[in-house]
Coordinates of C-alpha atoms and ligand atoms in Angstrom, one line a residue:
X1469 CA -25.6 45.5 12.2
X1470 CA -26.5 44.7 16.1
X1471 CA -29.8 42.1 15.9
X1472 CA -32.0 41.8 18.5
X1473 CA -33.7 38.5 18.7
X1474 CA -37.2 38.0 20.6
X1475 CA -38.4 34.3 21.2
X1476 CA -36.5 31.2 21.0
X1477 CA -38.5 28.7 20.4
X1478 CA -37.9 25.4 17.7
X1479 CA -37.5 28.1 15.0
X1480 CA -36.3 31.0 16.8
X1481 CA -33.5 29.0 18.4
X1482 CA -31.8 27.8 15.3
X1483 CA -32.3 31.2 13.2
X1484 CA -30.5 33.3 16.1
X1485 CA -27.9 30.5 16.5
X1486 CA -27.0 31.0 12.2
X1487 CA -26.7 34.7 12.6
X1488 CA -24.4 34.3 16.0
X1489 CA -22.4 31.7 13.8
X1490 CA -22.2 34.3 11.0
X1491 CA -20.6 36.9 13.3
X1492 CA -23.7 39.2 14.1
X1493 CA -24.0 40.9 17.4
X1494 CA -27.3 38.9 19.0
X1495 CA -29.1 40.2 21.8
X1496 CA -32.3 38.0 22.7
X1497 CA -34.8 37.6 25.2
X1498 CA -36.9 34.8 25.2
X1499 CA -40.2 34.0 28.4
X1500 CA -38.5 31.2 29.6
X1501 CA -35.1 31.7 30.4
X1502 CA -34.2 28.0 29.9
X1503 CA -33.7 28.5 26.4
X1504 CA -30.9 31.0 26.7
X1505 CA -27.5 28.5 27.7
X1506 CA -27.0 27.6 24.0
X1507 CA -27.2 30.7 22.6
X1508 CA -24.6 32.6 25.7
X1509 CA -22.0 29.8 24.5
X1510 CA -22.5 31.1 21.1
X1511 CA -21.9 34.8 22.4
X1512 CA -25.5 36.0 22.7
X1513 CA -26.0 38.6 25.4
X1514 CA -29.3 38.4 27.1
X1515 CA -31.4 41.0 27.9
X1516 CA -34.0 41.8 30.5
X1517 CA -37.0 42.7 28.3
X1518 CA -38.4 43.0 24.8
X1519 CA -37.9 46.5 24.9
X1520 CA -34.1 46.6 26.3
X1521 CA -33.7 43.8 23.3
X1522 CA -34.9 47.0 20.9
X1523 CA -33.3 49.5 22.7
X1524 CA -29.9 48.1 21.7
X1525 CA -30.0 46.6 18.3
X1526 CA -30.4 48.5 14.9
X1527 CA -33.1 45.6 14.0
X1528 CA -35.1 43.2 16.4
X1529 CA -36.4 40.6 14.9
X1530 CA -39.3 38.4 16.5
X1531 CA -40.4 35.0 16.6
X1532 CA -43.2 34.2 18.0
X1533 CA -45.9 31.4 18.4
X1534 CA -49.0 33.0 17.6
X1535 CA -50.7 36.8 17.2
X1536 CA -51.1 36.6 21.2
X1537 CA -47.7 36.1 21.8
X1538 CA -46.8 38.3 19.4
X1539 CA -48.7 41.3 21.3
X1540 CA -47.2 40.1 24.3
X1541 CA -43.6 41.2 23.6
X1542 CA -44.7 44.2 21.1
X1543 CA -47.0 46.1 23.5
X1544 CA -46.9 47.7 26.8
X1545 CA -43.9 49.4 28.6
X1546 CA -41.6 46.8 28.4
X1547 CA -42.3 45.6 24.7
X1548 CA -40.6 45.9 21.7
X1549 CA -42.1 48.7 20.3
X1550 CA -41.5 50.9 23.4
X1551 CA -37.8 50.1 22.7
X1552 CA -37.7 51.2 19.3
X1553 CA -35.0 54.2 18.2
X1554 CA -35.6 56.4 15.2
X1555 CA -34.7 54.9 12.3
X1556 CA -34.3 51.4 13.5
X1557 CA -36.2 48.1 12.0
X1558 CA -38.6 45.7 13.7
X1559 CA -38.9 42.5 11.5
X1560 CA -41.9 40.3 12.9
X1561 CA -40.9 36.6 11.4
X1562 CA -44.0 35.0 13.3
X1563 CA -46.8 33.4 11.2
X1564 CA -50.0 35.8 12.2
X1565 CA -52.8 37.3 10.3
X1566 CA -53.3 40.9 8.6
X1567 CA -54.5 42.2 10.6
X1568 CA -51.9 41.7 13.8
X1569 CA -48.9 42.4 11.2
X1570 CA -50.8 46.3 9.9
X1571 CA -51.0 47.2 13.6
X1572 CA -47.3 46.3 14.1
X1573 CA -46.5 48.3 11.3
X1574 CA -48.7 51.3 12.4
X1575 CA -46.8 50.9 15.9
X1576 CA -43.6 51.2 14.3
X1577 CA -43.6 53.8 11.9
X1578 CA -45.2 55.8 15.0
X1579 CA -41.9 55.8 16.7
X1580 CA -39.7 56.8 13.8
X1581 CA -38.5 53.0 12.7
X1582 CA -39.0 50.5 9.8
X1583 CA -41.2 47.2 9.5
X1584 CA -41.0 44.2 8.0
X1585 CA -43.3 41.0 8.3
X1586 CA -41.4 38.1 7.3
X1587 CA -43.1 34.8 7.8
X1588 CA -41.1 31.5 7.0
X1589 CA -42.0 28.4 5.2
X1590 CA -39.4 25.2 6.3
X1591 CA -39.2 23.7 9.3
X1592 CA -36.6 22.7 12.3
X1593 CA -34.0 21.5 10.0
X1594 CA -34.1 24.0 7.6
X1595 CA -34.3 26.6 10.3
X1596 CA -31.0 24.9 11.2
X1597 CA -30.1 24.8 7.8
X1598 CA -30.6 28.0 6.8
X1599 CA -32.4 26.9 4.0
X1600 CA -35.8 28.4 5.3
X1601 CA -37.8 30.5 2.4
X1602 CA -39.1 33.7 4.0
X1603 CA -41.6 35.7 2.5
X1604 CA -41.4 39.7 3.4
X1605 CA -43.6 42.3 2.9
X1606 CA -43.7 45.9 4.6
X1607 CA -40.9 49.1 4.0
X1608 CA -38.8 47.9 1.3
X1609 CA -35.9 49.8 3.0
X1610 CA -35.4 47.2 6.0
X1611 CA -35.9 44.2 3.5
X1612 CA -32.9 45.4 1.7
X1613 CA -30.8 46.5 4.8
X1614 CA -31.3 43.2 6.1
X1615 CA -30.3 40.7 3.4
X1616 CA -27.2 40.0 4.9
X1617 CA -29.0 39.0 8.2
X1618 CA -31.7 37.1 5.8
X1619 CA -29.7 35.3 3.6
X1620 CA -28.0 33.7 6.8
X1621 CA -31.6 32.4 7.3
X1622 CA -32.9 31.4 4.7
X1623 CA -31.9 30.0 0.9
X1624 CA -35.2 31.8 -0.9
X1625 CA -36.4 34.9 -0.1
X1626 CA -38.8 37.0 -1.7
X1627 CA -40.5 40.5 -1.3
X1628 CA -43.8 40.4 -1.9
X1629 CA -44.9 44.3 -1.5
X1630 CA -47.0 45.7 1.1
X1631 CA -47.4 44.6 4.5
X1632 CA -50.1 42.3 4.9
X1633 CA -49.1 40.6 1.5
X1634 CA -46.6 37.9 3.6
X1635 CA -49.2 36.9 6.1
X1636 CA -51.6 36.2 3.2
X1637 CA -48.8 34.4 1.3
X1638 CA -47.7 32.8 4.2
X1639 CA -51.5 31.3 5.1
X1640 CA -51.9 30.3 1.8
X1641 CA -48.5 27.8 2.0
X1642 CA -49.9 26.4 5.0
X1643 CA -53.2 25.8 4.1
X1644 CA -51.9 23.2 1.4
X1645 CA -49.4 21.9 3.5
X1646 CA -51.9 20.8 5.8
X1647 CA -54.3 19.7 3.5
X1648 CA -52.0 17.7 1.3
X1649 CA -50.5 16.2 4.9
X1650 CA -53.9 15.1 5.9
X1651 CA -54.4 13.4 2.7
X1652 CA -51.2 11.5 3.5
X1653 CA -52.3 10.4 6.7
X1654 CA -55.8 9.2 5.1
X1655 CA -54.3 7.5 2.4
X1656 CA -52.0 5.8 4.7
X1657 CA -54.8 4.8 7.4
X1658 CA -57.0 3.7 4.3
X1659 CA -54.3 1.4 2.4
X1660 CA -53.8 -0.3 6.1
X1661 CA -57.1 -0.7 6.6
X1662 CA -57.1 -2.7 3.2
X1663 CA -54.5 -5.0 4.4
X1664 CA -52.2 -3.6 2.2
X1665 CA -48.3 -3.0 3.0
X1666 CA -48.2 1.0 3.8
X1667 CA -44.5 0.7 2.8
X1668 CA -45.5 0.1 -0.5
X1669 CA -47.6 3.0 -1.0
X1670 CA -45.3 5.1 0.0
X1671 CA -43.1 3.7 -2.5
X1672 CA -45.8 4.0 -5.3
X1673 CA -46.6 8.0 -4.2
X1674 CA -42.9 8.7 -3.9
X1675 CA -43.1 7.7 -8.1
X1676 CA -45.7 9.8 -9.0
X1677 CA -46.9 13.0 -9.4
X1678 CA -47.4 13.7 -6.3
X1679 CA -43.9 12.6 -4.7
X1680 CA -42.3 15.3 -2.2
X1681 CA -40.0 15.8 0.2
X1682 CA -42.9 15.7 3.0
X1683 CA -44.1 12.5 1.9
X1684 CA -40.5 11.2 2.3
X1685 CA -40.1 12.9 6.1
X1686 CA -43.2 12.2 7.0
X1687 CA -44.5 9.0 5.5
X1688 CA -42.6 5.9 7.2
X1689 CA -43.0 7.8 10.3
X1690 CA -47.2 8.0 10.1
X1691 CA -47.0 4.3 8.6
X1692 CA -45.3 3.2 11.9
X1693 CA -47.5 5.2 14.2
X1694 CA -44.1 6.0 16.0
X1695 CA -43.4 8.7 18.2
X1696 CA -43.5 11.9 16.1
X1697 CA -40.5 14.7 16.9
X1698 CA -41.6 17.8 16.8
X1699 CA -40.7 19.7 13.9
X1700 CA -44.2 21.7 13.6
X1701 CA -46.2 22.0 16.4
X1702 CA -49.8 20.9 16.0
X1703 CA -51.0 23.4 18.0
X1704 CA -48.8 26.1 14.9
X1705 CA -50.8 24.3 12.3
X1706 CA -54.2 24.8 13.8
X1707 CA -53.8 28.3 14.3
X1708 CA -52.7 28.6 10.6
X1709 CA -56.0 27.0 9.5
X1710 CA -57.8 29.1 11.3
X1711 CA -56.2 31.9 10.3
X1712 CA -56.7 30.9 6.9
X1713 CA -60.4 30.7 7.3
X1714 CA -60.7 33.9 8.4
X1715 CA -59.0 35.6 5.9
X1716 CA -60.6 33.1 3.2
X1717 CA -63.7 34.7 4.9
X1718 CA -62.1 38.4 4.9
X1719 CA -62.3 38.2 0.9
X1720 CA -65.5 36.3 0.4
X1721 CA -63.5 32.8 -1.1
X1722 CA -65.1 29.4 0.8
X1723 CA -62.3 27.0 1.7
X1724 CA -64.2 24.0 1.7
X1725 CA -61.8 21.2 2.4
X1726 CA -59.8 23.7 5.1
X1727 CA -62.7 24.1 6.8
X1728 CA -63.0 20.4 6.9
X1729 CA -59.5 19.3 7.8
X1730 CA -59.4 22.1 10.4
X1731 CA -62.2 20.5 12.5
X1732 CA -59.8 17.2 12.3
X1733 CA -57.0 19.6 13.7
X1734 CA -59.0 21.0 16.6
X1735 CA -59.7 17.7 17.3
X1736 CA -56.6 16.6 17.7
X1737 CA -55.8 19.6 19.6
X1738 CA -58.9 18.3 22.1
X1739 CA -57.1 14.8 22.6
X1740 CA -53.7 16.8 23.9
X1741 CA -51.6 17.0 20.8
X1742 CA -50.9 20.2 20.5
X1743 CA -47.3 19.9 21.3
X1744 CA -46.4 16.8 19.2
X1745 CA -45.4 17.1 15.8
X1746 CA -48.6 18.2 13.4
X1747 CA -48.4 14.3 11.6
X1748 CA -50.1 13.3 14.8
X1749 CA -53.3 14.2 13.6
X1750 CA -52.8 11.2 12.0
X1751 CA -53.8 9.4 15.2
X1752 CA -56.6 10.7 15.2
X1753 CA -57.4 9.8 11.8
X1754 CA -56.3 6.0 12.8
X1755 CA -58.4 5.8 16.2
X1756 CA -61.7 6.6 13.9
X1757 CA -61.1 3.5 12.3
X1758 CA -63.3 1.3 14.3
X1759 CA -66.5 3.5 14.3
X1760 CA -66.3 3.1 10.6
X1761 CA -66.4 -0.2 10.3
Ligands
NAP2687 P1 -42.4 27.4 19.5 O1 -41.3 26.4 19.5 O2 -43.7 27.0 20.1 O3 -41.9 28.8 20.1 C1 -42.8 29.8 20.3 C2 -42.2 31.0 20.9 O4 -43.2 31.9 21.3 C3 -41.3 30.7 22.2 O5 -40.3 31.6 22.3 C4 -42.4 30.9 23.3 O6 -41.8 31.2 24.5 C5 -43.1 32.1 22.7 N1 -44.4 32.4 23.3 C6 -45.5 31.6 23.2 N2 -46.5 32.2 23.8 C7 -46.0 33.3 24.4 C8 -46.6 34.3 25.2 N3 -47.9 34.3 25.5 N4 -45.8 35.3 25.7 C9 -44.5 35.4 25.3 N5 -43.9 34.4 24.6 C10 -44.7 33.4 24.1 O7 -42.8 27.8 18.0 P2 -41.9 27.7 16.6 O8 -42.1 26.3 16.0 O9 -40.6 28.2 16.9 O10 -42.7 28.7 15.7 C11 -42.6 30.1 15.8 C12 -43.5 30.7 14.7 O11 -43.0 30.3 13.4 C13 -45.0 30.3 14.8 O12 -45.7 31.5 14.4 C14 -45.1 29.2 13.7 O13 -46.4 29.1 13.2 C15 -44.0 29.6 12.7 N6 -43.4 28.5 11.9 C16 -43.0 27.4 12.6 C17 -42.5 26.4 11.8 C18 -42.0 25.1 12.4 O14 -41.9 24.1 11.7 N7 -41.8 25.0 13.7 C19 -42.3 26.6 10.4 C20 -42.6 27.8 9.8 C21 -43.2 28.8 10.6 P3 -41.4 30.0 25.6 O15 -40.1 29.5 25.2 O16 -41.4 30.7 26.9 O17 -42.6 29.0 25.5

């Protein structure tokens, strides 16, 4: 199976490195062209446009920021979708909403070829790992022609039945990620505020019921206000929140607490983190501290 492989960002990166490890023909394009050099030494051939991508691979697979970027490589006479053969498959791996994955699928099945939306949950490492769990929804067809390109991706991966379906899922994941991260960062701020030793409470989460790998990651780093390596873009987890509120808003459910804790995000988004990792919202959670007082 020849793989085309459109946007190599943190995630993109690694996933098209594991399938040029695993012996698949890769050819990517990416919109800044600094990202290629790894992936050439690897044996990726690049191409000169989303659509020359599709033109020669039997599935292109996309990774992309956000729904605009996303349209930005799909549409127009040098997208993906212009590329497209008969009978080929476009698998959209970005985190978007419904309604951006339905229209990719509409596009698709116009020109004769397969979709599949297949959102991931893990982050840089596990990308690198290929231990990502990837959620797919759309023709059942390309989810099980592609295994073998999946399974070098990811450890868990599900179909979860109609397009649309994995976007949902997909929101709903980060939703509580980014609650239960902000929760960290409070307790964290809170416990310091009190005088107590931050180190400890880690120690005393990490022993109850709600001990987790994140927590683990995450915790010493937020304690120490370090530097925080990008793993998840803030900028990724705001646009998830908000793409959860509109979909909580699609179906009539209030998301109270999202609604909440994605003011906080847009706020940190405001001070110029958008490109650190999303703990940093933790900062901002920190510098409050004195008008509290
Ligand atoms: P990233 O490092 O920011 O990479 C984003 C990619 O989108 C890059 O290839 C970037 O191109 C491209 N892009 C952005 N805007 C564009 C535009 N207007 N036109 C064309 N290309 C554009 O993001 P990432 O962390 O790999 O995440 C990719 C997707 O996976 C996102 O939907 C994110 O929510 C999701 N995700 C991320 C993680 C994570 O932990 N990082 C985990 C699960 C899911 P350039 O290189 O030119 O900027």
């Amino acid at each position: 199976m020849d793989i085309g492989f459109v946007g190599l960002g943190i995630m993109g990166s690694a996933m098209a490195t594991n399938l040029l490890k695993a012996g698949f023909r890769v050819t990517v394009w990416n919109r800044s062209a600094d990202k290629y050099a790894p992936l050439v030494d690897l044996g990726a051939i690049v191409a000169g446009s989303p659509r020359a991508v599709a033109a020669s691979s039997d599935v292109v697979i996309a990774m992309m920021a956000n729904p605009t970027a996303v349209l930005s490589v799909r549409d127009g006479e040098e997208g993906i979708v212009a590329g497209l053969l008969p009978g080929s498959g476009y698998l959209d791996m970005s985190t978007v909403d419904v309604k951006t994955s339905l229209e990719s699928a509409r596009l698709t099945h116009g020109k004769g070829a397969l979709f599949l939306e297949a959102p991931v949950a893990g982050s840089r490492k596990p990308a690198e790992d290929a231990t990502l769990t990837i959620m797919a929804a759309g023709d059942r067809e390309l989810y099980d022609n592609t295994q073998p390109a999946l399974e070098k991706m990811g450890k868990k991966i599900l179909f979860l039945g109609d397009t649309g379906h994995a976007a949902r899922m997909k929101l709903a994941n980060n939703l509580v990620m980014g609650g239960v991260l902000t929760a960290l960062c409070e307790g964290i701020a809170l416990a310091s505020g009190c005088g107590l030793d931050t180190a400890q409470l880690l120690e005393v989460l990490d022993s109850g019921a709600v001990s987790n790998p994140m927590f683990r990651l995450k915790g010493p780093q937020i304690a120490a206000n370090e530097n925080f390596p990008t793993a998840f873009p803030l900028k990724h987890m705001q646009k998830d929140l908000r793409l959860a509120l509109q979909l909580a808003e699609e179906v009539g459910q209030p998301l109270f607490a999202t609604a909440t804790i994605n003011e906080l995000y847009k706020k940190a988004l405001a001070e110029g983190l958008g490109d650190a990792d999303f703990a940093a919202v933790s900062r901002v959670i920190k510098s409050a501290a004195g008008n509290c007082a």
